[in-house]
Amino acid sequence: MGDVVDVLIIGSGASGAAVAWSLAETKMRIVCLEQGDWVKPTEYPSNGRDWEARLFGDFATSPNVRQRPADYPINDDNSPIKVVNFNGVGGSTIMYTGHYPRLHPSDFRVRTLDGVADDWPIDYATLEPFFAENDRMMGVSGLAGDPAYPAKQPPMPPVPLGKTGTRWGKAMNSLGWHWWPSDTTLATTEYEGRAKCINLGHCTPGCAQGAKASTDITYWPHAIRAGVELRTNCRVREIVTNQNGMASGVVYFDADGKEMFQAAEVVVLACNGIGTPRLLLNSASGRFPHGLANSSGLVGRNLMFHPYIQVYGYADEPLDGNQGPPLCIWSHEFYETDPARDFVRGYMFQFSRGIGAITEAITSAAAGRIPWGDGHHDAYRALFNRRLSLSAVIEDLPEEHNRVTLDPVLTDSHGIPAPKVDYTIGENSRKMIAHGIARAKDILTAAGATNIDMQNPIHFGGWHLLGTARMGTDPERSVVNEWGRCHDVRNLFIVDGSIFVTAGAVNPTSTIQALALYIADQMKRRLATLFD
Ligand SMILES: Cc1cc2nc3c(=O)[nH]c(=O)nc-3n(C[C@H](O)[C@H](O)[C@H](O)COP(=O)(O)OP(=O)(O)OC[C@H]3O[C@@H](n4cnc5c(N)ncnc54)[C@H](O)[C@@H]3O)c2cc1C
Ligand code: SF4
């Protein structure tokens, strides 16, 4: 393709969609290249009774298990936490659960407050209008007044607590600990053409009802109507630079596998915390021998996952089981630093409903809760639909040895080097995990649960991909500046989770999208100099 587009966005997920929609009002020529395709709601597992089986096949959360044509392999052998994602229009929002907390104001100031990691170059107040705009665009349900946050007003009422949530709430009340109905992106009323949740109950692998806000049904229809061109099945191999060290465009493989070049004035990376450093490292050249935008050496470093600790038990009566959105309440009781504890920062609890019949059978059989022979069915009945499960979302601090590099051997179906992940759980996180497990057991006991067990960490729990191209004002200690522009390449921007300075202890997508809208706004304010 010989013509030059004004803005070329790579990746159509949470952040790529938001930035495309926001920039569309400029009437610039904007193209987004996405390596996957549109996913039809009729394809979602929630249409069929085999939905759980498909979680081990074409809707597995791990790309290494799923192996769709759009997926690229990830060598995560050297990590106790395996990477999960989705590659297609909507990106990982196709597969996310829609739990939608924001970072706390304190998360932007951890060096000042706790003497660890670094402060962000921006603060919560800077992002506040973009959080609100994004809540409107994604359609957030929740309850105003949560004391854990500055005031905010979700546009829809919260997901109902149900039997399970009510039990959790009573347990937390008996302990005197904070809990609140979660903000989620699951529509509880009809919202901008989206139908409301009908409790199909398997939100994670796509919502056939359209109640869950994945960006293919929120931002993208608006962006496309406003003139953005979204090219699917187009995988970018590398970003090309010119003699001035500016990005001049990208080389990609089109839907027929043909190698193409797309010239662009500005390139925006939105490939997530693994895909973005992979692409920057794959874009090494004579001028940028260690990868593009990598003079700091920090591209791929400081990977943060949020180790997830899941602790669960069983109630003495049937609860909601798998009916309804899986996550309905959160607790920020242990979120902020407490000098009485042996670690800094903290964690959030997210409380779940139950799991599906097959998953209960498989996990409980493996854990020895269901004997073979006599009593097999009775034992299963005593567990089925009675699971109470909560997870501690652990804030892991940035550590340079946790990183994404290029695998020397592994490639994707186009022969492009695949990413390799090296990650260990840090000392501060380990202490936090021990604390979280003890408190989770207190909560389960207060909720009357027995047979308590856990997964530490959740094996396929690498859903939050953060920190691998961090933001900052110092080019020696960061990859992008305070408005998302690469220090080394003035017309290259990054808008996905890679730019997080610290991880906080919440699911990150609300903050990722608010950041993408903020960066788009900064780009619009600087339009006159953007192409210099
Ligand atoms: C199972 C699961 C559950 C989750 N639950 C939650 C939750 O409840 N709450 C929450 O906040 N977050 C959750 N997440 C995380 C959430 O989905 C991500 O934080 C979010 O989608 C990240 O946005 P992003 O824009 O950075 O990347 P993504 O949404 O992952 O989008 C990246 C896009 O870039 C494309 N791409 C990558 N490389 C290339 C290339 N070379 N060429 C072309 N295209 C490319 C990919 O195909 C993909 O579509 C969950 C994720 C998973 C997998
Ligand atoms: S529980 Fe609601 S939001 Fe989740 S998949 Fe079912 S209908 Fe969709």
Coordinates of C-alpha atoms and ligand atoms in Angstrom, one line a residue:
M1 CA 0.0 0.0 0.0
G2 CA 1.8 3.1 -1.2
D3 CA -0.4 5.8 0.3
V4 CA 0.5 7.4 3.6
V5 CA -2.1 7.4 6.3
D6 CA -2.1 10.0 9.1
V7 CA -2.4 7.6 12.0
L8 CA -1.7 3.9 12.0
I9 CA -2.9 2.0 15.1
I10 CA -1.6 -1.6 15.7
G11 CA -4.1 -3.7 17.7
S12 CA -7.8 -3.3 18.1
G13 CA -8.3 -4.3 21.8
A14 CA -9.2 -2.3 24.8
S15 CA -6.8 0.6 24.2
G16 CA -6.6 0.5 20.4
A17 CA -10.3 0.8 20.0
A18 CA -10.5 3.7 22.5
V19 CA -7.7 5.7 20.8
A20 CA -9.2 5.1 17.4
W21 CA -12.6 6.4 18.5
S22 CA -11.2 9.4 20.2
L23 CA -8.9 10.4 17.3
A24 CA -11.7 9.9 14.7
E25 CA -13.2 13.3 15.4
T26 CA -10.1 14.9 13.9
K27 CA -11.1 13.5 10.4
M28 CA -7.5 12.4 9.9
R29 CA -7.1 9.2 7.9
I30 CA -6.8 6.5 10.5
V31 CA -6.1 2.8 9.9
C32 CA -6.0 0.1 12.5
L33 CA -4.2 -3.2 11.7
E34 CA -5.4 -6.2 13.7
Q35 CA -4.0 -9.7 13.4
G36 CA -7.3 -11.4 14.3
D37 CA -10.8 -11.2 12.9
W38 CA -14.2 -10.2 14.1
V39 CA -15.8 -12.8 16.4
K40 CA -19.4 -13.5 15.8
P41 CA -21.6 -13.7 19.0
T42 CA -23.1 -16.9 17.6
E43 CA -19.7 -18.5 17.9
Y44 CA -19.4 -17.8 21.7
P45 CA -19.5 -20.8 24.0
S46 CA -22.4 -19.3 25.9
N47 CA -24.7 -20.4 23.1
G48 CA -24.2 -24.0 23.7
R49 CA -24.2 -26.7 26.4
D50 CA -20.6 -27.6 25.6
W51 CA -19.4 -24.2 26.8
E52 CA -17.1 -25.6 29.4
A53 CA -15.5 -28.1 27.1
R54 CA -14.7 -25.2 24.7
L55 CA -12.7 -23.5 27.4
F56 CA -10.1 -26.2 26.8
G57 CA -10.2 -25.8 23.0
D58 CA -11.1 -22.9 20.7
F59 CA -12.0 -20.6 23.6
A60 CA -9.1 -21.5 26.0
T61 CA -7.7 -18.4 27.6
S62 CA -4.1 -19.4 26.8
P63 CA -3.0 -18.7 23.2
N64 CA -0.7 -21.7 23.5
V65 CA -3.7 -24.0 24.1
R66 CA -6.1 -22.2 21.8
Q67 CA -3.8 -22.0 18.8
R68 CA -6.2 -20.1 16.6
P69 CA -4.7 -18.8 13.3
A70 CA -4.6 -15.3 14.8
D71 CA -2.7 -16.4 17.9
Y72 CA 1.0 -16.2 18.3
P73 CA 2.8 -18.6 20.7
I74 CA 4.4 -17.3 23.9
N75 CA 7.2 -19.1 25.7
D76 CA 6.1 -18.8 29.3
D77 CA 7.9 -21.9 30.6
N78 CA 10.0 -19.8 32.9
S79 CA 7.0 -18.3 34.7
P80 CA 4.8 -19.7 37.4
I81 CA 2.0 -17.6 35.8
K82 CA 1.0 -18.3 32.2
V83 CA 0.0 -15.6 29.8
V84 CA -3.7 -15.4 28.8
N85 CA -5.2 -13.1 26.1
F86 CA -7.4 -13.0 23.0
N87 CA -6.3 -11.9 19.5
G88 CA -9.1 -10.5 17.4
V89 CA -11.3 -7.4 17.1
G90 CA -11.8 -6.3 20.7
G91 CA -8.6 -8.0 21.8
S92 CA -8.6 -9.5 25.2
T93 CA -11.9 -7.7 26.1
I94 CA -13.5 -10.6 24.1
M95 CA -12.3 -12.9 26.9
Y96 CA -12.2 -10.6 30.0
T97 CA -14.6 -10.9 32.8
G98 CA -15.6 -7.2 32.9
H99 CA -14.5 -6.5 36.4
Y100 CA -13.8 -2.8 36.2
P101 CA -12.1 -1.1 39.2
R102 CA -9.9 1.9 38.7
L103 CA -6.4 2.4 40.1
H104 CA -6.5 4.3 43.4
P105 CA -5.0 7.9 43.7
S106 CA -2.2 6.4 45.8
D107 CA -1.2 4.1 43.0
F108 CA 0.3 7.0 41.1
R109 CA 2.5 8.0 44.0
V110 CA 4.2 4.9 45.5
R111 CA 7.7 6.3 45.5
T112 CA 6.5 9.3 47.5
L113 CA 4.2 7.3 49.8
D114 CA 6.1 4.1 50.3
G115 CA 9.7 4.6 48.9
V116 CA 9.4 1.9 46.3
A117 CA 9.3 1.8 42.5
D118 CA 8.5 5.1 40.9
D119 CA 5.8 7.7 40.9
W120 CA 3.8 8.1 37.7
P121 CA 4.3 11.3 35.8
I122 CA 0.5 11.8 35.9
D123 CA -2.0 11.5 38.6
Y124 CA -5.5 10.2 39.2
A125 CA -7.0 13.7 38.8
T126 CA -5.5 13.9 35.3
L127 CA -7.2 10.7 34.3
E128 CA -10.5 11.4 36.1
P129 CA -12.4 12.9 33.1
F130 CA -11.2 10.1 30.9
F131 CA -12.3 7.5 33.4
A132 CA -15.8 9.0 33.3
E133 CA -15.8 9.3 29.4
N134 CA -14.7 5.6 29.2
D135 CA -17.3 4.5 31.7
R136 CA -19.9 6.1 29.4
M137 CA -18.5 4.5 26.3
M138 CA -18.0 1.0 27.7
G139 CA -21.2 1.2 29.8
V140 CA -20.3 0.6 33.4
S141 CA -22.7 -0.8 36.1
G142 CA -22.0 -0.1 39.8
L143 CA -23.0 1.8 42.9
A144 CA -21.9 5.3 43.7
G145 CA -20.5 6.1 47.1
D146 CA -17.7 3.5 47.5
P147 CA -15.5 5.0 50.3
A148 CA -12.4 3.3 48.6
Y149 CA -12.6 5.9 45.8
P150 CA -13.1 9.6 45.1
A151 CA -16.7 10.2 44.0
K152 CA -17.8 8.6 40.8
Q153 CA -21.1 7.8 39.1
P154 CA -21.5 4.6 37.2
P155 CA -24.1 5.0 34.4
M156 CA -26.0 1.8 35.3
P157 CA -27.1 0.1 38.6
P158 CA -24.8 -2.6 39.9
V159 CA -25.0 -6.3 39.2
P160 CA -27.4 -7.9 41.7
L161 CA -25.7 -9.6 44.6
G162 CA -27.7 -12.9 44.4
K163 CA -27.5 -15.5 47.0
T164 CA -23.7 -15.8 46.9
G165 CA -23.0 -12.0 47.0
T166 CA -25.4 -11.6 49.9
R167 CA -23.6 -14.4 51.8
W168 CA -20.3 -12.6 51.1
G169 CA -21.6 -9.3 52.2
K170 CA -22.9 -10.7 55.5
A171 CA -19.5 -12.4 56.2
M172 CA -17.7 -9.1 55.5
N173 CA -20.1 -7.2 57.8
S174 CA -19.5 -9.6 60.6
L175 CA -15.7 -8.9 60.3
G176 CA -16.3 -5.2 59.9
W177 CA -14.3 -5.1 56.6
H178 CA -14.9 -3.0 53.5
W179 CA -16.9 -4.4 50.7
W180 CA -18.8 -2.8 47.9
P181 CA -20.7 -4.0 44.8
S182 CA -18.2 -4.1 42.0
D183 CA -18.1 -1.8 39.0
T184 CA -18.4 -4.0 35.9
T185 CA -18.9 -3.6 32.2
L186 CA -21.9 -5.9 32.2
A187 CA -25.0 -4.0 31.2
T188 CA -27.7 -4.3 33.9
T189 CA -30.2 -2.3 31.8
E190 CA -30.4 -1.9 28.1
Y191 CA -27.6 0.5 27.2
E192 CA -26.8 2.1 23.8
G193 CA -28.1 -0.8 21.7
R194 CA -26.7 -3.4 24.1
A195 CA -29.2 -5.9 25.6
K196 CA -29.1 -6.3 29.4
C197 CA -27.5 -9.3 31.2
I198 CA -29.8 -12.3 31.4
N199 CA -27.5 -14.3 33.7
L200 CA -26.2 -16.7 31.0
G201 CA -23.3 -16.9 33.4
H202 CA -20.2 -17.5 31.4
C203 CA -19.1 -13.9 30.8
T204 CA -15.4 -14.7 30.4
P205 CA -15.4 -16.4 27.0
G206 CA -17.6 -13.8 25.3
C207 CA -21.2 -12.8 26.0
A208 CA -23.6 -14.0 23.3
Q209 CA -26.3 -11.6 24.7
G210 CA -24.1 -8.6 24.1
A211 CA -24.4 -7.5 27.7
K212 CA -20.6 -7.6 28.3
A213 CA -18.8 -4.6 26.9
S214 CA -16.0 -5.9 24.6
T215 CA -14.7 -3.1 22.3
D216 CA -16.0 -4.8 19.1
I217 CA -19.5 -3.8 20.3
T218 CA -18.7 -0.5 22.1
Y219 CA -16.0 1.7 20.6
W220 CA -15.5 0.1 17.2
P221 CA -18.9 0.6 15.7
H222 CA -18.6 4.4 16.6
A223 CA -15.1 4.6 15.3
I224 CA -15.9 2.9 12.0
R225 CA -18.9 5.1 11.5
A226 CA -16.7 8.1 12.1
G227 CA -14.4 6.9 9.3
V228 CA -11.6 4.8 10.9
E229 CA -10.6 1.8 8.7
L230 CA -10.1 -1.4 10.6
R231 CA -8.1 -4.0 8.6
T232 CA -8.5 -7.5 10.1
N233 CA -6.2 -10.5 9.7
C234 CA -3.2 -8.2 9.2
R235 CA -0.3 -9.1 11.4
V236 CA 2.5 -6.5 11.8
R237 CA 6.0 -7.8 11.6
E238 CA 7.9 -4.6 12.3
I239 CA 7.8 -0.8 12.5
V240 CA 10.1 0.8 9.9
T241 CA 12.0 4.0 10.5
N242 CA 13.5 6.5 8.1
Q243 CA 16.8 8.3 7.9
N244 CA 15.7 10.8 10.6
G245 CA 14.9 8.0 13.1
M246 CA 11.2 8.6 12.8
A247 CA 8.6 5.8 12.2
S248 CA 7.7 5.8 8.5
G249 CA 5.3 2.9 8.5
V250 CA 5.0 -0.8 9.2
V251 CA 5.6 -4.1 7.4
Y252 CA 2.7 -6.5 7.8
F253 CA 1.2 -9.7 6.4
D254 CA -2.3 -9.3 5.0
A255 CA -5.2 -11.8 5.1
D256 CA -3.7 -13.7 2.2
G257 CA -0.3 -13.9 3.9
K258 CA 1.2 -11.3 1.4
E259 CA 3.9 -9.0 2.8
M260 CA 2.8 -5.4 2.6
F261 CA 4.1 -2.0 3.6
Q262 CA 1.8 0.7 5.1
A263 CA 3.3 4.2 5.3
A264 CA 2.1 6.4 8.2
E265 CA 2.8 9.8 9.6
V266 CA 2.2 8.6 13.2
V267 CA 2.2 5.0 14.6
V268 CA 0.3 4.0 17.7
L269 CA 1.1 0.7 19.4
A270 CA -1.8 -1.0 21.2
C271 CA -0.7 -4.7 21.3
N272 CA -0.7 -5.2 25.1
G273 CA 2.1 -5.7 27.6
I274 CA 3.5 -8.7 25.7
G275 CA 2.7 -7.9 22.0
T276 CA 4.1 -4.3 22.2
P277 CA 7.6 -5.1 23.6
R278 CA 7.7 -8.0 21.2
L279 CA 7.0 -5.7 18.2
L280 CA 9.5 -3.1 19.4
L281 CA 12.2 -5.8 19.8
N282 CA 11.3 -7.2 16.4
S283 CA 11.8 -3.7 14.9
A284 CA 15.5 -3.6 15.7
S285 CA 17.6 -2.0 12.9
G286 CA 21.1 -0.6 12.4
R287 CA 20.1 2.7 14.0
F288 CA 18.1 0.9 16.8
P289 CA 20.2 -2.2 17.4
H290 CA 18.5 -3.2 20.7
G291 CA 15.0 -2.7 19.5
L292 CA 13.0 0.4 18.6
A293 CA 12.5 3.0 21.3
N294 CA 14.9 1.1 23.6
S295 CA 17.8 3.4 24.4
S296 CA 16.8 3.0 28.1
G297 CA 17.1 -0.8 27.8
L298 CA 13.7 -1.0 29.5
V299 CA 11.6 -2.3 26.6
G300 CA 10.3 -5.7 27.8
R301 CA 11.5 -5.2 31.4
N302 CA 9.4 -4.6 34.6
L303 CA 6.7 -7.0 33.5
M304 CA 3.9 -7.1 36.1
F305 CA 1.1 -9.7 36.2
H306 CA -0.7 -9.3 39.5
P307 CA -0.2 -12.8 41.0
Y308 CA -3.8 -14.1 41.8
I309 CA -4.4 -16.2 44.8
Q310 CA -7.7 -18.0 44.7
V311 CA -9.0 -19.4 48.0
Y312 CA -12.4 -21.2 48.1
G313 CA -14.7 -23.4 50.2
Y314 CA -18.2 -24.8 50.2
A315 CA -21.4 -23.5 51.7
D316 CA -24.0 -25.8 53.4
E317 CA -26.7 -24.9 50.9
P318 CA -26.9 -24.4 47.1
L319 CA -25.9 -20.9 46.1
D320 CA -26.0 -19.2 42.6
G321 CA -23.5 -21.7 41.1
N322 CA -22.5 -20.5 37.7
Q323 CA -25.6 -18.3 37.2
G324 CA -25.1 -14.6 36.7
P325 CA -21.9 -12.6 36.2
P326 CA -19.0 -14.4 38.0
L327 CA -17.8 -11.3 40.0
C328 CA -20.2 -9.2 42.0
I329 CA -18.3 -7.5 44.8
W330 CA -14.9 -6.4 45.8
S331 CA -13.1 -5.4 49.0
H332 CA -10.3 -2.8 49.3
E333 CA -9.9 -3.3 53.0
F334 CA -6.2 -4.3 52.5
Y335 CA -5.4 -2.1 49.6
E336 CA -3.3 0.7 51.1
T337 CA 0.1 0.3 52.8
D338 CA -0.2 -0.5 56.6
P339 CA 3.1 0.0 58.5
A340 CA 2.0 -2.8 60.9
R341 CA 2.4 -5.3 58.1
D342 CA 5.7 -6.7 56.7
F343 CA 5.1 -5.6 53.1
V344 CA 4.3 -2.3 51.3
R345 CA 1.2 -1.6 49.2
G346 CA -1.6 -4.2 49.3
Y347 CA -4.2 -6.2 47.5
M348 CA -7.9 -6.2 46.5
F349 CA -10.2 -9.1 47.1
Q350 CA -12.6 -9.9 44.3
F351 CA -15.5 -12.2 45.2
S352 CA -16.9 -14.8 42.9
R353 CA -20.0 -16.9 42.4
G354 CA -19.5 -20.6 41.6
I355 CA -18.1 -22.5 38.7
G356 CA -19.5 -24.8 36.0
A357 CA -20.4 -28.4 36.6
I358 CA -17.5 -29.9 34.7
T359 CA -14.9 -27.6 36.3
E360 CA -16.2 -28.5 39.7
A361 CA -16.0 -32.2 38.9
I362 CA -12.4 -32.0 37.4
T363 CA -10.9 -29.8 40.1
S364 CA -12.6 -31.6 43.0
A365 CA -11.7 -35.0 41.7
A366 CA -8.1 -33.9 41.3
A367 CA -8.1 -32.5 44.9
G368 CA -9.4 -35.7 46.3
R369 CA -12.8 -34.2 47.4
I370 CA -14.8 -36.7 45.3
P371 CA -14.0 -40.4 46.0
W372 CA -14.5 -43.1 43.4
G373 CA -17.1 -45.9 44.2
D374 CA -19.6 -45.6 47.0
G375 CA -20.4 -42.0 47.9
H376 CA -19.1 -40.6 44.6
H377 CA -22.4 -38.9 43.6
D378 CA -23.2 -37.8 47.2
A379 CA -19.8 -36.1 47.5
Y380 CA -20.3 -34.3 44.2
R381 CA -23.8 -33.2 45.2
A382 CA -22.4 -31.7 48.4
L383 CA -20.1 -29.5 46.4
F384 CA -22.0 -28.7 43.2
N385 CA -23.3 -25.1 43.2
R386 CA -22.0 -24.5 46.7
R387 CA -18.6 -23.1 45.9
L388 CA -17.6 -19.8 47.5
S389 CA -14.4 -18.4 46.0
L390 CA -12.5 -15.2 46.4
S391 CA -9.2 -14.0 44.9
A392 CA -6.6 -11.7 46.2
V393 CA -5.2 -9.5 43.4
I394 CA -1.6 -8.9 44.5
E395 CA 0.2 -5.8 43.6
D396 CA 3.6 -6.9 42.2
L397 CA 6.3 -4.2 42.1
P398 CA 8.3 -3.5 39.0
E399 CA 11.4 -5.6 38.9
E400 CA 13.7 -5.4 35.8
H401 CA 14.5 -9.1 35.7
N402 CA 10.8 -9.9 35.1
R403 CA 10.8 -9.4 31.4
V404 CA 9.7 -10.1 27.8
T405 CA 12.4 -10.9 25.3
L406 CA 12.4 -12.7 21.9
D407 CA 12.6 -16.4 21.9
P408 CA 15.6 -17.5 19.9
V409 CA 13.7 -20.4 18.2
L410 CA 10.0 -20.1 18.6
T411 CA 8.1 -18.2 15.8
D412 CA 4.5 -17.6 14.8
S413 CA 2.8 -18.8 11.7
H414 CA 4.4 -16.0 9.7
G415 CA 7.9 -16.8 10.9
I416 CA 8.0 -13.8 13.2
P417 CA 10.0 -14.4 16.4
A418 CA 7.7 -15.1 19.4
P419 CA 8.0 -13.5 22.8
K420 CA 9.6 -15.3 25.8
V421 CA 8.6 -14.4 29.4
D422 CA 10.9 -14.7 32.4
Y423 CA 9.0 -14.0 35.6
T424 CA 9.4 -14.7 39.3
I425 CA 7.2 -13.6 42.2
G426 CA 9.0 -11.0 44.3
E427 CA 9.7 -11.0 48.0
N428 CA 7.2 -8.2 48.9
S429 CA 4.5 -10.1 46.9
R430 CA 5.2 -13.4 48.7
K431 CA 4.6 -11.7 52.1
M432 CA 1.5 -10.1 50.7
I433 CA 0.3 -13.5 49.4
A434 CA 0.7 -15.1 52.9
H435 CA -1.4 -12.2 54.4
G436 CA -4.0 -12.5 51.7
I437 CA -4.4 -16.3 52.2
A438 CA -4.9 -15.9 55.9
R439 CA -7.5 -13.1 55.5
A440 CA -9.3 -15.1 52.8
K441 CA -9.6 -18.0 55.2
D442 CA -11.0 -15.6 57.8
I443 CA -13.6 -14.5 55.3
L444 CA -14.5 -18.0 54.2
T445 CA -14.8 -19.1 57.8
A446 CA -17.1 -16.1 58.5
A447 CA -19.2 -17.1 55.5
G448 CA -19.6 -20.6 56.9
A449 CA -17.5 -22.4 54.3
T450 CA -15.8 -25.7 54.9
N451 CA -13.4 -27.8 52.8
I452 CA -11.2 -24.8 52.2
D453 CA -8.6 -25.1 49.5
M454 CA -6.6 -22.7 47.2
Q455 CA -4.7 -22.1 44.0
N456 CA -1.5 -20.1 44.6
P457 CA -0.9 -18.6 42.2
I458 CA -3.7 -19.1 39.6
H459 CA -1.8 -21.0 36.9
F460 CA -3.4 -19.5 33.8
G461 CA -3.7 -16.1 35.6
G462 CA -1.5 -13.9 33.5
W463 CA -4.3 -11.7 32.3
H464 CA -2.9 -8.4 33.3
L465 CA 0.1 -7.5 31.2
L466 CA 1.7 -4.4 32.5
G467 CA 4.9 -2.3 32.7
T468 CA 7.0 -3.4 29.7
A469 CA 7.4 0.0 28.1
R470 CA 6.9 2.3 31.2
M471 CA 6.0 5.9 31.2
G472 CA 8.2 8.6 32.7
T473 CA 9.8 12.0 32.2
D474 CA 13.4 10.6 32.3
P475 CA 14.4 9.0 29.0
E476 CA 17.0 6.9 30.8
R477 CA 14.4 5.4 33.1
S478 CA 11.3 5.1 30.8
V479 CA 10.2 4.3 27.3
V480 CA 7.4 6.8 26.7
N481 CA 6.9 10.3 28.1
E482 CA 4.1 11.6 30.2
W483 CA 1.7 11.7 27.2
G484 CA 2.6 8.3 25.7
R485 CA 5.1 9.4 23.1
C486 CA 8.3 7.3 22.8
H487 CA 11.3 9.3 24.0
D488 CA 13.4 8.0 21.1
V489 CA 10.9 8.1 18.2
R490 CA 8.8 11.3 18.2
N491 CA 6.0 10.0 16.1
L492 CA 5.6 6.6 17.8
F493 CA 3.0 6.3 20.7
I494 CA 2.1 3.5 23.1
V495 CA -1.3 3.4 24.6
D496 CA -1.7 -0.2 26.1
G497 CA -0.9 -1.7 29.5
S498 CA 2.9 -1.6 28.8
I499 CA 3.1 2.0 29.8
F500 CA 2.0 1.4 33.5
V501 CA 4.7 2.5 35.9
T502 CA 3.3 0.4 38.7
A503 CA 0.5 -2.2 38.7
G504 CA -1.8 -1.2 41.6
A505 CA -3.8 -4.1 42.8
V506 CA -6.9 -3.9 40.6
N507 CA -7.9 -5.3 37.2
P508 CA -6.3 -2.7 34.9
T509 CA -8.6 -2.3 31.9
S510 CA -10.5 0.7 33.1
T511 CA -7.2 2.5 33.7
I512 CA -5.7 1.3 30.4
Q513 CA -8.6 2.8 28.5
A514 CA -8.7 6.0 30.4
L515 CA -4.9 6.4 29.7
A516 CA -5.6 5.7 26.0
L517 CA -8.2 8.4 25.9
Y518 CA -5.9 10.8 27.8
I519 CA -3.1 10.1 25.3
A520 CA -5.5 10.6 22.3
D521 CA -6.5 13.9 23.9
Q522 CA -2.9 15.0 24.3
M523 CA -2.3 14.1 20.6
K524 CA -5.3 16.2 19.5
R525 CA -4.1 19.2 21.6
R526 CA -0.7 18.9 19.9
L527 CA -1.9 18.2 16.4
A528 CA 0.1 21.1 14.9
T529 CA 3.4 19.6 16.0
L530 CA 2.5 15.9 15.9
F531 CA 4.0 15.3 12.5
D532 CA 7.2 17.2 13.1
Ligands
LIG1 C1 -9.4 -14.4 30.7 C2 -9.3 -13.0 30.9 C3 -10.0 -12.3 31.9 C4 -9.8 -10.9 32.1 N1 -10.6 -10.3 33.0 C5 -10.4 -9.0 33.2 C6 -11.3 -8.2 34.1 O1 -12.3 -8.8 34.7 N2 -11.1 -6.9 34.3 C7 -10.0 -6.3 33.6 O2 -9.8 -5.1 33.9 N3 -9.2 -6.9 32.8 C8 -9.4 -8.2 32.6 N4 -8.6 -8.9 31.7 C9 -7.5 -8.1 31.0 C10 -8.0 -7.3 29.9 O3 -8.6 -8.0 28.9 C11 -6.8 -6.5 29.3 O4 -6.3 -5.7 30.4 C12 -7.1 -5.6 28.2 O5 -7.8 -6.2 27.2 C13 -5.7 -5.1 27.7 O6 -5.9 -4.1 26.7 P1 -4.8 -3.8 25.6 O7 -5.4 -2.8 24.7 O8 -3.6 -3.5 26.3 O9 -4.6 -5.2 24.8 P2 -5.6 -6.2 24.2 O10 -7.0 -6.0 24.5 O11 -5.0 -7.6 24.5 O12 -5.4 -6.0 22.6 C14 -4.2 -6.2 21.9 C15 -4.6 -6.4 20.4 O13 -3.4 -6.3 19.6 C16 -3.4 -7.2 18.6 N5 -2.0 -7.4 18.2 C17 -1.0 -7.8 18.9 N6 0.1 -7.9 18.2 C18 -0.2 -7.6 16.9 C19 0.5 -7.5 15.7 N7 1.8 -7.7 15.6 N8 -0.2 -7.1 14.6 C20 -1.5 -6.8 14.6 N9 -2.2 -6.9 15.8 C21 -1.6 -7.3 16.9 C22 -4.0 -8.5 19.3 O14 -4.5 -9.4 18.3 C23 -5.1 -7.8 20.1 O15 -6.3 -7.8 19.5 C24 -8.8 -10.2 31.4 C25 -8.1 -10.9 30.4 C26 -8.3 -12.2 30.1 C27 -7.6 -12.9 29.0
SF4_2 S1 -23.9 -13.3 32.9 FE1 -24.7 -11.6 31.7 S2 -23.0 -10.5 31.0 FE2 -22.3 -12.5 31.6 S3 -22.4 -13.7 29.7 FE3 -24.3 -14.0 30.8 S4 -25.7 -12.5 29.9 FE4 -23.6 -11.9 29.4

